[in-house]
Amino acid sequence: MVLQRDGHRGQTLLSAGLRFGGDDVSYLRSESGASALAFVGGLELTEATRVADVAAARARFGDRAPVLVETALLRRRALQKLGELGDVGNWLFTDEALQQATAAPVALHRAGRLARAGAAVHDATCSIGTELAALSVVGIRAVGSDIDPVRLAMARHNLGAAAGLCRADALRPVTRDAVVVADPGRRHGGRRRLRVDDYQPGLGPLIDTYRDREFAVKCSPGIDFEQVRRLGFGGEIEVTSYRGSVREACLWSGGLSGPGVRRRASVLDRGEQITDSDPDECPVRPAGRWIVDPDGAVIRAGLVRHYAARHALWQLDPDIAYLSGDRLPPGVRGFEVLERVAFDERKLRRALAALDCGALEILVRGVRVDPDALRGRLRPRGQRPLSVVITRIGSGAAGHPTAFVCRASR
């Protein structure tokens, strides 16, 4: 029972063909719906009990059972992703809306930046209300709108009667001076929309609509920066990571950007931000004691040299993201070099055996190697957990693949 959004009709469909519409939201918000959700929420709904639990729900609630079960399951998923926003255990969701919803730490980070700007905010694609909830946590009273009546009804339930919400098309502004926040739809029928022209609304029309306003627009982390620039966007592109995963890119208009900043990497776990206005003097040298694989946000934002300069690191190769240094940056996992060998499987196998390698982690950049297949061929049988960093050193005819046998710091 996966929920899918139908962008043309502004409704949501169950994969089984049942419509999840305004009537369903009204039922779930009613006293009888809340009572039914309490019952279904108390079921285990595990892989082992799912069939029996769904049968029990259907016997008691008839055709309402699919929506009740789906809502109970989505609430459980939401607690981990959105729990820092408050009591999301009583929220209403669609599967697609929850998938696209910004994780609470990332939403709170954006809300904090908007709070420092000190302006009123209008979330023009508010969906189920995640960004508005984050803005409320940091003390910003914002208004929200969405073209989807089902998601808007869910947002009214999630945010409470006092929330300022209305139904509106994001491309037809209903506010004047507020900073606009937008999160255009990037999923349809369970699939991601990868092209910015396929966003709903399209990124180009969205930027054009608010070109004379300050705005923050959430995008896929894999967005083509040059394509965004060709759309006429001249502000800051921020790439944010959390718990080792790159979560999103966000476009910040000029008035909300740092002075001279066009690219920013925000690593929320460490509270670290790197920008292209930072120094980027970074030498290229042979490996020192440690090898560092920079956070994905730093790499995606193209700020590897800036990160290296901040932490007194250097590059192993000017075109590869691996860095090296004599000390690790605070809180960063690194790889202590034990041995360096030309990348040859027989030589690498002998080196690993000599070091009593057991569990083996393989990291690769710049060399065509399948880590899982290579691990199977190397057949480590020892006791010591080790890591191998495989990379290309040098370019063109002078380039050669190299393997560093390492001990991970943690």
Coordinates of C-alpha atoms in Angstrom, one line a residue:
M1 CA 0.0 0.0 0.0
V2 CA 2.3 2.7 -1.3
L3 CA 0.8 6.2 -1.7
Q4 CA 1.4 7.9 -5.0
R5 CA 0.7 11.5 -5.9
D6 CA -1.3 12.4 -9.0
G7 CA 0.0 15.9 -9.8
H8 CA -2.6 16.6 -12.5
R9 CA -5.6 16.1 -10.3
G10 CA -4.0 17.2 -7.1
Q11 CA -5.0 14.0 -5.4
T12 CA -3.2 11.0 -4.0
L13 CA -3.6 7.4 -5.1
L14 CA -3.1 4.1 -3.3
S15 CA -1.2 1.6 -5.4
A16 CA -4.2 -0.7 -5.1
G17 CA -6.3 1.9 -6.9
L18 CA -8.1 3.5 -4.0
R19 CA -8.1 7.3 -3.9
F20 CA -6.7 8.9 -0.9
G21 CA -8.6 12.2 -1.0
G22 CA -10.2 14.9 1.1
D23 CA -12.8 12.5 2.5
D24 CA -10.1 10.2 3.8
V25 CA -8.3 13.2 5.5
S26 CA -11.6 14.3 7.0
Y27 CA -12.2 10.8 8.4
L28 CA -8.7 10.5 9.8
R29 CA -9.1 13.9 11.5
S30 CA -12.5 12.9 13.0
E31 CA -13.0 11.4 16.5
S32 CA -13.9 8.0 15.0
G33 CA -10.8 8.2 12.7
A34 CA -8.5 9.0 15.6
S35 CA -10.0 6.1 17.5
A36 CA -9.4 3.8 14.6
L37 CA -5.8 5.0 14.1
A38 CA -5.2 4.4 17.8
F39 CA -6.3 0.8 17.4
V40 CA -4.3 0.2 14.1
G41 CA -1.3 2.0 15.6
G42 CA -1.3 -0.5 18.4
L43 CA -0.9 -3.4 16.0
E44 CA 2.6 -4.8 15.4
L45 CA 2.4 -4.5 11.6
T46 CA 5.7 -6.3 11.2
E47 CA 6.7 -8.6 8.3
A48 CA 5.7 -11.6 10.4
T49 CA 2.3 -10.2 11.5
R50 CA 1.4 -7.9 8.6
V51 CA -1.1 -10.2 6.9
A52 CA -3.0 -11.0 10.1
D53 CA -2.9 -7.4 11.3
V54 CA -4.3 -6.0 8.0
A55 CA -7.0 -8.7 8.1
A56 CA -8.0 -7.6 11.6
A57 CA -8.1 -3.9 10.5
R58 CA -10.2 -4.7 7.5
A59 CA -12.6 -6.8 9.6
R60 CA -13.1 -3.9 12.0
F61 CA -12.9 -0.9 9.7
G62 CA -13.8 -2.2 6.2
D63 CA -12.7 -0.1 3.3
R64 CA -11.0 2.4 5.6
A65 CA -8.4 -0.2 6.6
P66 CA -5.8 0.5 3.8
V67 CA -5.6 4.2 4.7
L68 CA -5.5 3.5 8.4
V69 CA -2.7 0.9 8.0
E70 CA -0.7 3.2 5.7
T71 CA -1.0 6.1 8.0
A72 CA 0.1 4.0 11.0
L73 CA 3.2 2.8 9.1
L74 CA 4.0 6.3 7.9
R75 CA 3.8 7.7 11.4
R76 CA 6.4 5.2 12.5
R77 CA 8.8 6.1 9.7
A78 CA 8.3 9.8 10.4
L79 CA 9.4 9.6 14.0
Q80 CA 13.0 9.1 13.0
K81 CA 13.0 11.6 10.2
L82 CA 11.0 14.4 11.7
G83 CA 10.9 13.8 15.4
E84 CA 12.8 17.0 16.3
L85 CA 9.9 19.0 14.9
G86 CA 7.6 18.0 17.7
D87 CA 4.8 15.4 18.1
V88 CA 4.8 14.1 14.5
G89 CA 3.4 10.8 15.8
N90 CA -0.1 12.3 15.3
W91 CA 0.6 13.8 11.8
L92 CA -1.0 12.7 8.6
F93 CA 1.2 11.9 5.6
T94 CA 1.3 10.4 2.1
D95 CA 4.2 8.1 1.3
E96 CA 5.5 10.4 -1.4
A97 CA 5.2 13.5 0.8
L98 CA 7.1 11.9 3.6
Q99 CA 9.9 10.7 1.2
Q100 CA 10.3 14.3 0.0
A101 CA 9.9 16.0 3.3
T102 CA 13.2 17.5 4.6
A103 CA 14.8 15.6 7.5
A104 CA 14.3 17.7 10.7
P105 CA 17.9 18.6 11.3
V106 CA 18.2 19.9 7.7
A107 CA 14.9 21.8 7.9
L108 CA 15.9 23.4 11.2
H109 CA 19.3 24.4 9.7
R110 CA 17.5 26.2 6.8
A111 CA 15.0 27.8 9.3
G112 CA 17.9 29.0 11.3
R113 CA 19.4 30.8 8.3
L114 CA 16.0 32.3 7.5
A115 CA 15.6 33.4 11.2
R116 CA 18.9 35.3 10.9
A117 CA 17.6 37.1 7.8
G118 CA 14.9 38.5 10.0
A119 CA 12.1 38.5 7.3
A120 CA 8.6 37.1 7.1
V121 CA 8.5 33.7 5.2
H122 CA 6.0 32.2 2.8
D123 CA 6.4 28.5 2.1
A124 CA 4.9 28.3 -1.4
T125 CA 4.9 24.5 -1.6
C126 CA 4.1 23.7 2.0
S127 CA 2.9 20.1 1.3
I128 CA 2.3 18.4 4.7
G129 CA 3.9 21.3 6.7
T130 CA 7.5 20.1 7.5
E131 CA 9.2 23.4 6.7
L132 CA 6.6 25.4 8.4
A133 CA 7.0 23.3 11.5
A134 CA 10.7 23.9 11.5
L135 CA 10.2 27.7 11.1
S136 CA 7.9 27.6 14.1
V137 CA 10.5 25.8 16.2
V138 CA 13.0 28.7 15.6
G139 CA 10.3 31.3 16.3
I140 CA 9.3 32.4 12.8
R141 CA 5.6 32.9 12.1
A142 CA 5.2 31.9 8.5
V143 CA 2.4 31.3 6.0
G144 CA 2.0 28.4 3.7
S145 CA 0.3 27.4 0.5
D146 CA 0.1 24.4 -1.8
I147 CA -1.8 23.5 -4.9
D148 CA -2.6 19.9 -3.7
P149 CA -5.8 20.0 -1.6
V150 CA -5.1 16.7 0.1
R151 CA -1.6 17.7 1.3
L152 CA -2.9 21.1 2.4
A153 CA -5.7 19.4 4.4
M154 CA -3.0 17.2 6.1
A155 CA -0.9 20.3 6.8
R156 CA -3.9 21.9 8.5
H157 CA -4.1 18.9 10.8
N158 CA -0.4 18.7 11.4
L159 CA 0.2 22.4 12.2
G160 CA -3.1 23.2 14.0
A161 CA -5.9 25.6 13.4
A162 CA -3.7 28.7 14.0
A163 CA -1.5 28.0 10.9
G164 CA -1.9 30.5 8.1
L165 CA -2.6 28.2 5.1
C166 CA -4.3 28.6 1.7
R167 CA -4.5 26.8 -1.6
A168 CA -2.5 28.4 -4.3
D169 CA -0.3 27.7 -7.3
A170 CA 3.4 28.4 -6.4
L171 CA 3.8 30.2 -9.8
R172 CA 1.0 32.7 -8.9
P173 CA 2.3 34.6 -5.8
V174 CA -0.1 35.3 -3.0
T175 CA 2.3 37.3 -0.9
R176 CA 4.4 40.4 -1.6
D177 CA 7.4 41.0 0.7
A178 CA 7.9 37.7 2.4
V179 CA 11.0 35.5 1.7
V180 CA 9.7 32.6 -0.4
V181 CA 10.6 29.0 0.4
A182 CA 9.9 26.3 -2.2
D183 CA 10.4 22.6 -2.5
P184 CA 9.2 21.6 -6.0
G185 CA 8.0 18.1 -6.4
R186 CA 10.7 15.7 -7.6
R187 CA 8.8 12.4 -7.5
H188 CA 6.0 11.1 -9.6
G189 CA 4.5 7.6 -9.5
G190 CA 7.3 6.5 -7.1
R191 CA 10.1 7.7 -9.4
R192 CA 12.4 10.6 -9.0
R193 CA 12.3 13.5 -11.4
L194 CA 16.0 14.1 -12.3
R195 CA 15.6 16.9 -14.8
V196 CA 14.9 20.4 -13.4
D197 CA 12.4 20.9 -16.2
D198 CA 10.4 18.0 -14.8
Y199 CA 10.2 19.4 -11.3
Q200 CA 6.6 20.5 -10.3
P201 CA 6.7 23.4 -10.7
G202 CA 9.7 23.5 -13.0
L203 CA 12.8 25.1 -11.6
G204 CA 13.2 27.7 -14.4
P205 CA 9.6 29.1 -14.1
L206 CA 9.9 29.1 -10.3
I207 CA 13.1 31.2 -10.4
D208 CA 11.6 33.5 -13.0
T209 CA 8.5 34.0 -10.8
Y210 CA 10.5 35.1 -7.8
R211 CA 13.4 36.7 -9.5
D212 CA 12.6 40.1 -7.8
R213 CA 12.1 38.4 -4.4
E214 CA 14.4 36.7 -1.9
F215 CA 14.0 33.0 -1.9
A216 CA 15.3 29.6 -0.8
V217 CA 14.5 26.7 -3.1
K218 CA 15.3 23.1 -2.2
C219 CA 16.6 20.9 -5.0
S220 CA 18.1 17.4 -5.5
P221 CA 21.7 17.1 -4.3
G222 CA 22.7 15.9 -7.7
I223 CA 21.5 19.0 -9.5
D224 CA 23.7 20.3 -12.3
F225 CA 25.2 23.5 -11.0
E226 CA 26.0 24.9 -14.5
Q227 CA 22.4 24.2 -15.6
V228 CA 21.1 26.2 -12.6
R229 CA 23.4 29.1 -13.6
R230 CA 22.1 29.0 -17.2
L231 CA 18.6 29.5 -15.8
G232 CA 19.9 32.9 -14.6
F233 CA 20.4 32.0 -11.0
G234 CA 23.3 34.0 -9.5
G235 CA 23.0 33.3 -5.8
E236 CA 24.4 30.7 -3.5
I237 CA 24.1 26.9 -3.9
E238 CA 24.4 25.2 -0.6
V239 CA 24.9 21.4 -0.3
T240 CA 24.0 19.9 3.0
S241 CA 24.9 16.6 4.5
Y242 CA 23.7 14.8 7.7
R243 CA 24.9 11.6 9.2
G244 CA 27.4 11.1 6.3
S245 CA 24.7 11.4 3.6
V246 CA 24.3 14.3 1.2
R247 CA 20.6 15.3 1.7
E248 CA 19.9 18.3 -0.6
A249 CA 21.1 21.3 -2.5
C250 CA 19.4 24.6 -1.7
L251 CA 19.4 27.7 -3.8
W252 CA 19.7 30.9 -1.8
S253 CA 19.0 34.2 -3.6
G254 CA 21.6 37.0 -3.5
G255 CA 20.2 38.8 -0.5
L256 CA 20.3 35.6 1.6
S257 CA 23.8 34.5 0.6
G258 CA 27.0 35.2 2.4
P259 CA 29.2 38.0 0.9
G260 CA 30.9 36.7 -2.2
V261 CA 29.6 33.2 -1.6
R262 CA 28.4 31.1 -4.6
R263 CA 28.9 27.6 -3.2
R264 CA 28.6 26.3 0.4
A265 CA 29.0 22.9 2.0
S266 CA 27.2 22.5 5.4
V267 CA 28.2 19.4 7.4
L268 CA 25.5 19.4 10.1
D269 CA 27.0 16.6 12.2
R270 CA 30.1 18.6 12.8
G271 CA 28.5 22.1 12.6
E272 CA 31.0 22.9 9.9
Q273 CA 30.5 25.1 6.8
I274 CA 33.0 25.6 3.9
T275 CA 32.4 28.2 1.2
D276 CA 34.1 29.2 -2.0
S277 CA 35.1 32.5 -0.4
D278 CA 37.5 30.6 2.0
P279 CA 41.2 30.2 1.1
D280 CA 41.9 27.3 -1.3
E281 CA 45.7 27.1 -1.3
C282 CA 46.3 23.3 -1.3
P283 CA 49.5 21.5 -2.4
V284 CA 49.8 18.1 -4.1
R285 CA 52.1 15.7 -2.2
P286 CA 52.6 12.0 -1.5
A287 CA 50.5 10.5 1.2
G288 CA 51.4 11.4 4.8
R289 CA 50.2 9.5 7.9
W290 CA 46.5 9.8 7.2
I291 CA 44.2 9.7 4.2
V292 CA 40.9 11.6 4.5
D293 CA 37.8 11.1 2.3
P294 CA 36.0 14.4 2.6
D295 CA 32.4 14.6 3.4
G296 CA 30.1 14.2 0.4
A297 CA 28.7 17.8 0.8
V298 CA 32.3 19.1 0.4
I299 CA 32.9 17.1 -2.7
R300 CA 29.5 17.8 -4.3
A301 CA 30.0 21.5 -3.7
G302 CA 33.4 21.5 -5.3
L303 CA 35.2 22.7 -2.2
V304 CA 37.8 19.9 -1.6
R305 CA 40.7 22.3 -1.8
H306 CA 39.0 24.8 0.5
Y307 CA 38.4 22.1 3.0
A308 CA 42.0 20.9 2.7
A309 CA 43.4 24.4 3.2
R310 CA 41.3 24.9 6.4
H311 CA 42.6 21.6 8.0
A312 CA 46.3 21.7 6.7
L313 CA 45.7 18.8 4.4
W314 CA 47.0 18.2 0.9
Q315 CA 45.8 16.4 -2.2
L316 CA 47.3 13.1 -3.4
D317 CA 46.3 14.1 -7.0
P318 CA 44.9 17.4 -8.2
D319 CA 41.9 15.7 -9.8
I320 CA 41.0 13.2 -7.1
A321 CA 39.1 14.1 -3.9
Y322 CA 41.2 12.1 -1.5
L323 CA 43.3 14.2 0.9
S324 CA 46.2 13.5 3.2
G325 CA 47.8 15.0 6.3
D326 CA 49.8 14.3 9.4
R327 CA 46.7 15.0 11.7
L328 CA 43.0 14.3 11.3
P329 CA 40.5 17.1 11.4
P330 CA 38.5 17.0 14.7
G331 CA 35.7 14.4 14.6
V332 CA 36.6 13.1 11.1
R333 CA 37.2 9.4 10.3
G334 CA 40.5 8.8 8.6
F335 CA 42.7 6.0 7.3
E336 CA 46.2 5.6 8.8
V337 CA 48.5 4.4 6.0
L338 CA 50.3 1.2 6.8
E339 CA 51.6 0.3 3.4
R340 CA 51.5 1.6 -0.2
V341 CA 51.6 -0.7 -3.2
A342 CA 51.1 -0.4 -6.9
F343 CA 47.5 -1.6 -7.5
D344 CA 48.0 -5.2 -8.5
E345 CA 45.7 -7.8 -7.0
R346 CA 48.5 -10.3 -6.3
K347 CA 50.7 -7.7 -4.6
L348 CA 47.7 -6.4 -2.7
R349 CA 46.7 -9.9 -1.6
R350 CA 50.2 -10.6 -0.3
A351 CA 50.3 -7.2 1.6
L352 CA 46.9 -7.9 3.2
A353 CA 47.9 -11.4 4.2
A354 CA 51.2 -10.1 5.8
L355 CA 49.1 -7.7 7.9
D356 CA 46.7 -10.5 9.0
C357 CA 43.7 -8.7 7.3
G358 CA 40.2 -10.1 8.0
A359 CA 37.2 -7.7 7.6
L360 CA 38.1 -5.5 4.6
E361 CA 36.7 -2.1 3.6
I362 CA 37.6 -0.9 0.1
L363 CA 37.3 2.7 -1.0
V364 CA 37.9 3.7 -4.7
R365 CA 38.2 6.9 -6.6
G366 CA 39.6 7.4 -10.2
V367 CA 40.1 3.7 -10.9
R368 CA 37.5 1.3 -12.3
V369 CA 37.1 -1.3 -9.6
D370 CA 34.1 -3.0 -8.1
P371 CA 34.8 -3.1 -4.4
D372 CA 32.6 -6.1 -3.7
A373 CA 34.0 -8.1 -6.5
L374 CA 37.5 -7.3 -5.6
R375 CA 36.9 -8.2 -1.9
G376 CA 35.7 -11.6 -3.0
R377 CA 38.8 -12.2 -5.1
L378 CA 41.2 -11.0 -2.4
R379 CA 39.7 -13.5 0.1
P380 CA 41.1 -12.0 3.3
R381 CA 41.1 -14.7 6.1
G382 CA 43.0 -13.0 9.0
Q383 CA 41.8 -11.4 12.2
R384 CA 42.6 -7.7 11.7
P385 CA 40.1 -5.2 10.3
L386 CA 41.7 -3.1 7.6
S387 CA 40.8 -0.7 4.8
V388 CA 42.2 -0.3 1.3
V389 CA 42.1 3.1 -0.4
I390 CA 42.5 2.7 -4.2
T391 CA 43.1 5.8 -6.3
R392 CA 44.8 7.1 -9.4
I393 CA 48.0 9.1 -8.9
G394 CA 49.0 11.3 -11.8
S395 CA 47.2 12.0 -15.1
G396 CA 47.6 10.8 -18.7
A397 CA 50.4 8.4 -19.5
A398 CA 52.0 9.2 -16.1
G399 CA 48.9 8.1 -14.2
H400 CA 49.1 4.9 -12.2
P401 CA 46.6 3.2 -9.9
T402 CA 47.8 2.9 -6.3
A403 CA 46.5 1.0 -3.3
F404 CA 47.0 2.2 0.3
V405 CA 46.5 -0.4 3.0
C406 CA 45.2 1.4 6.0
R407 CA 43.8 1.2 9.5
A408 CA 40.6 3.2 10.0
S409 CA 40.6 5.6 12.9
R410 CA 37.1 4.3 13.9

